[in-house]
Coordinates of C-alpha atoms and ligand atoms in Angstrom, one line a residue:
M23 CA -0.2 0.6 -0.1
A24 CA 1.1 3.8 -0.7
S25 CA -0.2 7.1 -0.7
V26 CA -0.8 9.2 -3.5
G27 CA 0.7 12.4 -4.1
I28 CA -0.6 15.3 -7.0
N29 CA 1.4 18.2 -7.1
D30 CA 0.0 20.8 -9.1
V31 CA -0.8 18.2 -11.9
R32 CA -1.2 19.8 -15.1
K33 CA -2.5 18.3 -18.8
S34 CA -2.7 19.7 -21.9
F35 CA -3.5 17.9 -25.2
G36 CA -2.5 20.1 -28.0
S37 CA -2.9 23.9 -27.4
V38 CA -5.9 22.6 -25.4
E39 CA -5.2 22.4 -21.6
V40 CA -7.8 20.4 -19.9
I41 CA -6.4 20.0 -16.1
H42 CA -5.3 23.0 -14.8
G43 CA -3.1 22.4 -11.6
V44 CA -4.6 19.8 -9.7
N45 CA -3.7 18.8 -5.8
I46 CA -4.5 16.3 -3.9
S47 CA -2.8 14.2 -1.3
I48 CA -4.1 11.0 -0.9
A49 CA -3.5 8.7 2.3
D50 CA -1.8 5.4 2.7
G51 CA -5.0 3.0 2.1
E52 CA -7.8 5.6 1.6
F53 CA -10.7 5.5 -0.5
V54 CA -10.8 8.7 -3.1
V55 CA -13.6 9.2 -5.2
L56 CA -13.4 11.2 -8.4
V57 CA -16.5 12.8 -8.8
G58 CA -17.7 15.4 -11.8
P59 CA -19.9 15.9 -14.9
S60 CA -18.6 13.8 -18.1
G61 CA -15.3 15.7 -19.8
C62 CA -14.5 17.2 -16.3
G63 CA -11.3 15.3 -16.8
K64 CA -11.7 12.7 -13.8
S65 CA -10.2 9.4 -16.4
T66 CA -7.3 11.9 -17.6
L67 CA -6.2 12.3 -13.8
L68 CA -6.5 8.9 -13.4
R69 CA -4.7 7.7 -16.5
M70 CA -1.8 10.3 -15.5
I71 CA -1.7 8.2 -12.3
A72 CA -1.8 4.6 -13.7
G73 CA 1.4 6.6 -16.4
L74 CA -1.1 5.9 -19.3
E75 CA -1.3 9.3 -20.4
Q76 CA 2.0 11.8 -19.9
I77 CA 2.1 14.7 -17.7
S78 CA 2.1 18.2 -18.9
G79 CA 3.3 19.7 -15.7
G80 CA 3.6 19.3 -12.0
E81 CA 4.3 16.1 -10.0
I82 CA 3.0 12.6 -9.3
L83 CA 4.2 9.9 -6.5
I84 CA 3.3 6.9 -5.7
G85 CA 4.4 6.4 -1.6
D86 CA 7.9 8.7 -1.4
R87 CA 8.9 8.1 -5.2
V88 CA 8.1 10.7 -7.9
V89 CA 6.4 8.3 -10.5
N90 CA 6.5 11.3 -13.6
L91 CA 9.0 9.4 -16.3
V92 CA 7.8 5.4 -14.2
P93 CA 5.9 3.1 -17.1
P94 CA 2.7 1.9 -16.5
K95 CA 4.0 -1.5 -15.4
E96 CA 6.5 -0.2 -13.1
R97 CA 4.1 1.7 -11.1
D98 CA 2.5 -1.4 -9.0
I99 CA -0.9 -0.1 -9.7
A100 CA -4.0 -1.7 -10.9
M101 CA -6.8 -0.5 -13.1
V102 CA -10.0 -1.7 -13.5
F103 CA -12.7 -0.1 -16.3
Q104 CA -16.1 0.1 -17.3
N105 CA -16.0 -2.0 -20.2
Y106 CA -13.7 -4.7 -18.0
A107 CA -11.3 -5.7 -20.9
L108 CA -10.8 -9.6 -20.3
Y109 CA -10.1 -11.3 -22.9
P110 CA -12.5 -13.3 -24.6
H111 CA -10.6 -16.8 -25.1
M112 CA -9.5 -17.1 -21.5
T113 CA -11.4 -18.7 -18.7
V114 CA -11.7 -16.4 -15.5
Y115 CA -8.6 -18.6 -14.2
D116 CA -6.5 -17.8 -17.1
N117 CA -7.6 -14.1 -17.1
M118 CA -6.7 -13.9 -13.3
A119 CA -3.6 -15.4 -13.6
F120 CA -2.5 -13.3 -16.7
S121 CA -0.5 -10.9 -15.6
L122 CA 1.2 -13.1 -12.8
K123 CA 2.5 -15.4 -15.8
L124 CA 3.9 -12.4 -17.5
A125 CA 5.5 -11.8 -14.9
N126 CA 7.2 -15.4 -14.3
A127 CA 5.4 -15.6 -11.0
P128 CA 5.8 -19.6 -9.5
K129 CA 3.2 -21.7 -10.7
E130 CA 2.0 -22.5 -7.4
E131 CA 2.5 -18.5 -6.0
I132 CA 0.1 -17.8 -8.7
A133 CA -2.6 -21.0 -8.0
K134 CA -3.1 -19.6 -4.5
R135 CA -3.2 -15.6 -5.0
V136 CA -6.2 -16.9 -8.3
K137 CA -8.0 -19.1 -5.4
E138 CA -7.4 -16.7 -2.6
A139 CA -8.9 -14.1 -5.2
A140 CA -12.2 -15.7 -6.3
D141 CA -13.3 -17.1 -2.5
I142 CA -13.0 -13.2 -2.1
L143 CA -14.8 -12.3 -4.9
G144 CA -17.6 -15.4 -4.9
L145 CA -16.0 -16.6 -7.9
G146 CA -15.0 -20.1 -7.0
A147 CA -17.5 -22.0 -8.5
L148 CA -16.9 -20.0 -11.8
V149 CA -13.1 -20.4 -12.4
E150 CA -12.9 -22.7 -15.8
R151 CA -16.0 -20.9 -17.7
Y152 CA -15.3 -17.7 -20.2
P153 CA -16.4 -14.7 -20.2
R154 CA -18.9 -15.1 -22.6
Q155 CA -21.0 -17.4 -19.9
L156 CA -20.7 -14.9 -17.4
S157 CA -23.0 -12.3 -16.0
G158 CA -22.2 -8.4 -16.2
G159 CA -21.7 -8.6 -12.7
Q160 CA -19.8 -11.7 -12.7
R161 CA -17.5 -10.2 -15.3
Q162 CA -17.0 -7.4 -13.5
R163 CA -15.7 -9.3 -10.6
V164 CA -13.7 -11.3 -12.7
A165 CA -12.1 -7.7 -13.5
M166 CA -11.4 -7.0 -9.9
G167 CA -10.1 -10.3 -9.6
R168 CA -7.2 -9.6 -12.1
A169 CA -6.5 -6.5 -10.2
I170 CA -6.6 -8.1 -6.5
V171 CA -3.9 -11.1 -7.6
R172 CA -1.3 -8.4 -8.3
K173 CA -1.6 -7.1 -4.7
P174 CA -0.7 -3.7 -6.3
Q175 CA 0.2 -0.7 -4.6
V176 CA -2.8 1.5 -5.3
F177 CA -6.1 0.2 -6.9
L178 CA -7.2 2.6 -9.4
F179 CA -11.3 2.5 -10.9
D180 CA -12.7 4.2 -13.6
E181 CA -16.7 4.3 -13.5
P182 CA -15.7 0.6 -13.4
L183 CA -20.0 0.0 -12.4
S184 CA -21.3 1.9 -15.0
N185 CA -22.4 -1.1 -17.5
L186 CA -24.1 -3.1 -15.1
D187 CA -28.4 -2.9 -14.0
A188 CA -29.3 -0.3 -11.2
K189 CA -29.7 -3.1 -8.9
L190 CA -26.3 -4.6 -9.7
R191 CA -24.8 -1.1 -9.5
V192 CA -26.3 -0.7 -5.8
Q193 CA -24.7 -4.3 -4.9
M194 CA -21.2 -3.9 -6.5
R195 CA -20.6 -1.1 -4.3
T196 CA -21.3 -2.3 -1.4
E197 CA -19.5 -5.1 -2.4
I198 CA -16.5 -2.8 -3.1
K199 CA -16.6 -1.2 0.1
A200 CA -16.4 -4.4 1.6
L201 CA -13.9 -5.6 -0.4
H202 CA -11.4 -2.1 0.5
Q203 CA -12.4 -2.4 4.6
R204 CA -10.8 -6.1 3.6
L205 CA -7.7 -5.4 1.8
K206 CA -7.6 -1.8 2.7
T207 CA -5.5 -1.1 -0.6
T208 CA -5.0 2.5 -1.6
A209 CA -7.7 2.9 -3.9
V210 CA -8.6 6.2 -6.2
Y211 CA -12.1 5.6 -8.2
V212 CA -13.8 7.7 -10.6
T213 CA -17.5 8.5 -11.1
H214 CA -20.0 11.2 -12.3
D215 CA -22.1 9.3 -10.0
Q216 CA -22.5 11.4 -6.6
I217 CA -24.5 8.7 -4.5
E218 CA -21.6 6.4 -5.8
A219 CA -19.4 8.6 -4.4
M220 CA -21.3 9.8 -1.1
T221 CA -21.4 6.0 -0.7
M222 CA -18.2 5.2 -0.7
A223 CA -15.6 7.8 -0.6
D224 CA -13.7 8.2 2.8
R225 CA -13.1 11.8 1.0
I226 CA -14.3 13.1 -2.4
V227 CA -12.8 15.1 -4.7
V228 CA -15.5 17.2 -6.8
M229 CA -14.0 17.8 -10.3
H230 CA -15.0 20.6 -12.6
D231 CA -13.7 22.0 -15.3
G232 CA -10.2 20.8 -14.9
I233 CA -10.3 22.1 -11.3
V234 CA -10.8 20.8 -8.5
E235 CA -13.4 22.1 -6.2
Q236 CA -13.5 21.0 -3.4
I237 CA -12.5 18.5 -1.3
G238 CA -13.8 16.4 1.8
S239 CA -15.1 14.2 3.3
P240 CA -19.1 13.1 2.0
L241 CA -21.1 14.6 4.8
E242 CA -18.3 17.4 4.5
L243 CA -19.2 18.0 1.2
Y244 CA -23.1 17.4 2.0
D245 CA -23.0 20.0 4.8
N246 CA -20.5 22.9 3.9
P247 CA -20.4 23.0 0.3
A248 CA -18.3 25.6 -0.7
N249 CA -19.8 27.0 -3.3
M250 CA -22.6 26.4 -5.6
F251 CA -21.2 23.9 -8.0
V252 CA -20.1 21.3 -5.2
A253 CA -23.9 22.4 -3.6
G254 CA -25.8 21.8 -6.7
F255 CA -23.5 18.6 -7.4
I256 CA -23.7 16.6 -4.2
G257 CA -27.0 15.8 -2.5
S258 CA -30.5 13.7 -4.9
P259 CA -32.7 15.0 -5.8
A260 CA -30.3 18.4 -5.6
M261 CA -30.9 21.7 -3.7
N262 CA -32.6 24.6 -5.0
F263 CA -31.9 27.7 -6.2
I264 CA -33.3 30.7 -5.3
E265 CA -31.9 33.9 -6.4
G266 CA -32.4 37.3 -3.8
R267 CA -31.0 39.5 -2.3
V268 CA -29.8 40.0 1.5
S269 CA -32.4 42.3 3.7
R270 CA -31.7 43.6 7.0
A271 CA -34.8 45.6 7.7
N272 CA -36.2 43.5 10.6
G273 CA -33.1 42.8 12.1
A274 CA -32.6 39.8 11.5
P275 CA -31.5 38.7 8.3
S276 CA -33.5 38.0 5.7
I277 CA -33.6 37.1 1.3
V278 CA -35.7 39.0 -0.3
A279 CA -36.6 37.4 -4.1
K280 CA -37.3 39.0 -7.3
D281 CA -41.5 38.6 -6.8
G282 CA -40.6 40.3 -2.9
I283 CA -41.7 36.9 -1.2
E284 CA -38.8 37.5 1.8
L285 CA -36.9 34.1 2.8
P286 CA -35.8 33.6 6.1
A287 CA -31.8 33.7 6.5
P288 CA -29.2 31.9 8.9
A289 CA -28.6 34.9 12.0
S290 CA -25.2 33.8 11.4
L291 CA -24.8 35.7 7.3
Q292 CA -22.6 38.4 7.5
A293 CA -23.6 39.9 3.7
S294 CA -25.1 43.2 3.8
D295 CA -28.0 45.0 2.7
G296 CA -28.9 44.8 -0.6
H297 CA -25.9 42.2 -1.7
K298 CA -26.8 39.7 -4.6
V299 CA -26.9 36.3 -3.2
V300 CA -28.6 33.3 -4.4
Y301 CA -30.4 31.3 -1.2
G302 CA -29.6 27.7 -1.8
V303 CA -32.0 25.1 0.4
R304 CA -32.2 20.8 0.1
P305 CA -35.9 19.4 -0.6
E306 CA -35.1 17.6 2.5
H307 CA -34.7 20.4 4.5
I308 CA -38.2 22.3 3.2
S309 CA -40.9 21.2 5.6
L310 CA -44.7 21.5 5.8
H311 CA -44.9 22.7 9.7
N312 CA -42.8 24.1 11.5
G313 CA -45.1 24.9 14.6
G314 CA -45.5 28.9 14.5
G315 CA -45.4 31.2 11.5
V316 CA -47.1 31.5 8.0
G317 CA -44.7 29.7 6.1
V318 CA -43.7 31.1 2.2
P319 CA -46.7 30.5 -0.3
A320 CA -45.8 28.1 -3.2
E321 CA -47.9 26.8 -5.5
V322 CA -47.8 23.0 -6.3
S323 CA -47.1 21.6 -9.9
V324 CA -46.3 18.2 -9.4
I325 CA -46.4 15.2 -6.1
E326 CA -44.2 12.2 -7.3
P327 CA -45.1 9.8 -4.1
T328 CA -42.6 7.5 -4.0
G329 CA -44.1 4.9 -1.0
A330 CA -40.8 6.1 1.5
Y331 CA -41.0 9.8 0.9
T332 CA -42.9 12.6 -1.0
L333 CA -41.7 14.7 -3.3
A334 CA -43.7 18.0 -4.1
F335 CA -42.3 20.7 -7.5
V336 CA -43.8 23.7 -6.3
K337 CA -43.3 27.3 -7.5
M338 CA -41.8 29.2 -4.8
A339 CA -40.3 32.7 -4.6
D340 CA -40.3 32.8 -8.8
A341 CA -38.3 29.7 -8.3
E342 CA -38.7 26.6 -9.7
V343 CA -38.6 24.3 -6.2
C344 CA -38.5 20.9 -5.0
A345 CA -39.5 19.6 -1.3
M346 CA -39.2 16.5 0.4
F347 CA -41.3 15.3 2.6
D348 CA -41.0 12.5 4.8
E349 CA -45.0 11.8 5.2
R350 CA -47.8 11.2 2.3
H351 CA -49.7 14.2 0.9
A352 CA -52.6 14.2 -1.9
F353 CA -51.8 18.2 -2.6
R354 CA -53.5 19.0 -5.9
P355 CA -51.6 20.7 -9.2
G356 CA -52.1 24.3 -8.8
E357 CA -53.3 24.1 -5.0
T358 CA -50.8 27.2 -3.0
I359 CA -49.2 25.5 0.3
H360 CA -47.2 27.0 2.8
L361 CA -43.5 25.8 3.4
F362 CA -40.7 26.5 5.8
P363 CA -37.2 26.2 4.8
R364 CA -34.8 24.8 8.1
T365 CA -33.2 28.2 8.6
D366 CA -30.1 26.5 10.2
L367 CA -29.6 24.5 7.9
V368 CA -30.1 26.8 4.4
H369 CA -26.8 28.2 2.7
V370 CA -26.0 31.3 1.1
F371 CA -23.9 32.1 -1.7
D372 CA -22.6 34.8 -3.5
A373 CA -24.6 35.7 -6.7
D374 CA -21.4 36.7 -8.7
T375 CA -18.6 33.9 -7.4
G376 CA -21.0 31.2 -6.5
R377 CA -18.8 31.0 -3.3
R378 CA -20.8 30.2 -0.2
L379 CA -21.2 32.8 2.8
Ligands
LIG595 P1 -14.0 12.5 -17.8 O1 -13.5 11.6 -17.8 O2 -14.3 13.9 -16.4 O3 -15.4 12.2 -18.7 P2 -11.8 12.9 -19.5 O4 -10.1 12.9 -18.9 O5 -12.0 11.6 -20.6 O6 -13.2 13.5 -18.8 O7 -11.5 14.1 -20.1 C1 -11.8 15.5 -20.6 C2 -10.9 16.7 -21.5 O8 -10.4 16.0 -21.9 C3 -12.7 16.2 -22.7 O9 -12.4 17.7 -22.6 C4 -12.0 15.5 -23.8 O10 -13.1 15.5 -24.4 C5 -10.4 16.0 -23.4 N1 -9.5 14.8 -24.0 C6 -9.8 13.4 -23.5 N2 -8.7 12.2 -23.7 C7 -8.0 13.7 -25.0 C8 -7.1 12.9 -25.9 N3 -6.6 11.7 -26.7 N4 -7.2 14.4 -26.8 C9 -8.3 15.6 -26.7 N5 -8.5 15.5 -25.8 C10 -9.0 14.6 -24.8
LIG596 MG1 -14.3 9.2 -18.3

């Protein structure tokens, strides 16, 4: 196992820079997830760690060693891809044994490691099969087995679950997390799926257009997003944003939306009277009752009952807003209801910079 250091790393393809100076420090044994929209540079960064892509600036370390110029096979890493990349003409056993055979490992050692990996992954009964005789989930397990047998310093995963159906994805992410808890090998995992990031990561790196927006534990990012991008990306359904200006007319700060509706703001808000802001409130932090007051009027557009909770899409303070209730409600479209944002849990962002105030 080893730490991974990414110091001011840049990458250009021709004259176009796509990674603009990224810094990430990954501890030995940590499970770090790189998450961000498609095209933000996740795969490029992972491929630079793997050595499959030259870096244009900065430094990458695995353990204490700068690996900028070290070829991939000498970096002691193992990579698992979205498309499995299994050899179709080889059995599960031979797929898993392949890299060890290439490295001239003794036959008994190969057999021992493949058996260990197959047992961990529940592939014991399938080792004589060919990839075409396996389900998608089983193929992905073989791809992981092939990585495990090498006992690498670092596992690199690039969207390994994207080709699986929704149910299997949920099952496999739990398996990968359990696997990491058992092996404790440093892992860098790329996904565009924020739920996958939230559920699997020790720490999440949120990327956007080739920069790092924020690094933190899943709940740090959820509770204290640094800016509107992170606030809108982490959490599902996404945070609601409502434009407005700070008002201190009544002593305590509030946000006055474009249509004049007043939204309760945290008492600790520093911004001055008239400051242009964006009010952010998560669907799960809006309730129908708080025991007093009149609430913010909202016109119901659509109700989505899921059984476990109810989603209400409403028009509130001149914005489309989603509210999530634990209870069941049978509101009618067009009906006006009154909503209470949890003042202690709302966020206020600077309208120009997007930074949280
Ligand atoms: P992600 O994995 O986050 O979806 P990528 O790392 O694949 O994003 O791509 C980041 C950016 O770099 C994109 O704009 C993509 O078009 C560009 N890019 C990736 N690979 C190449 C390449 N080989 N040549 C030119 N541009 C590339
Ligand atoms: Mg990618």
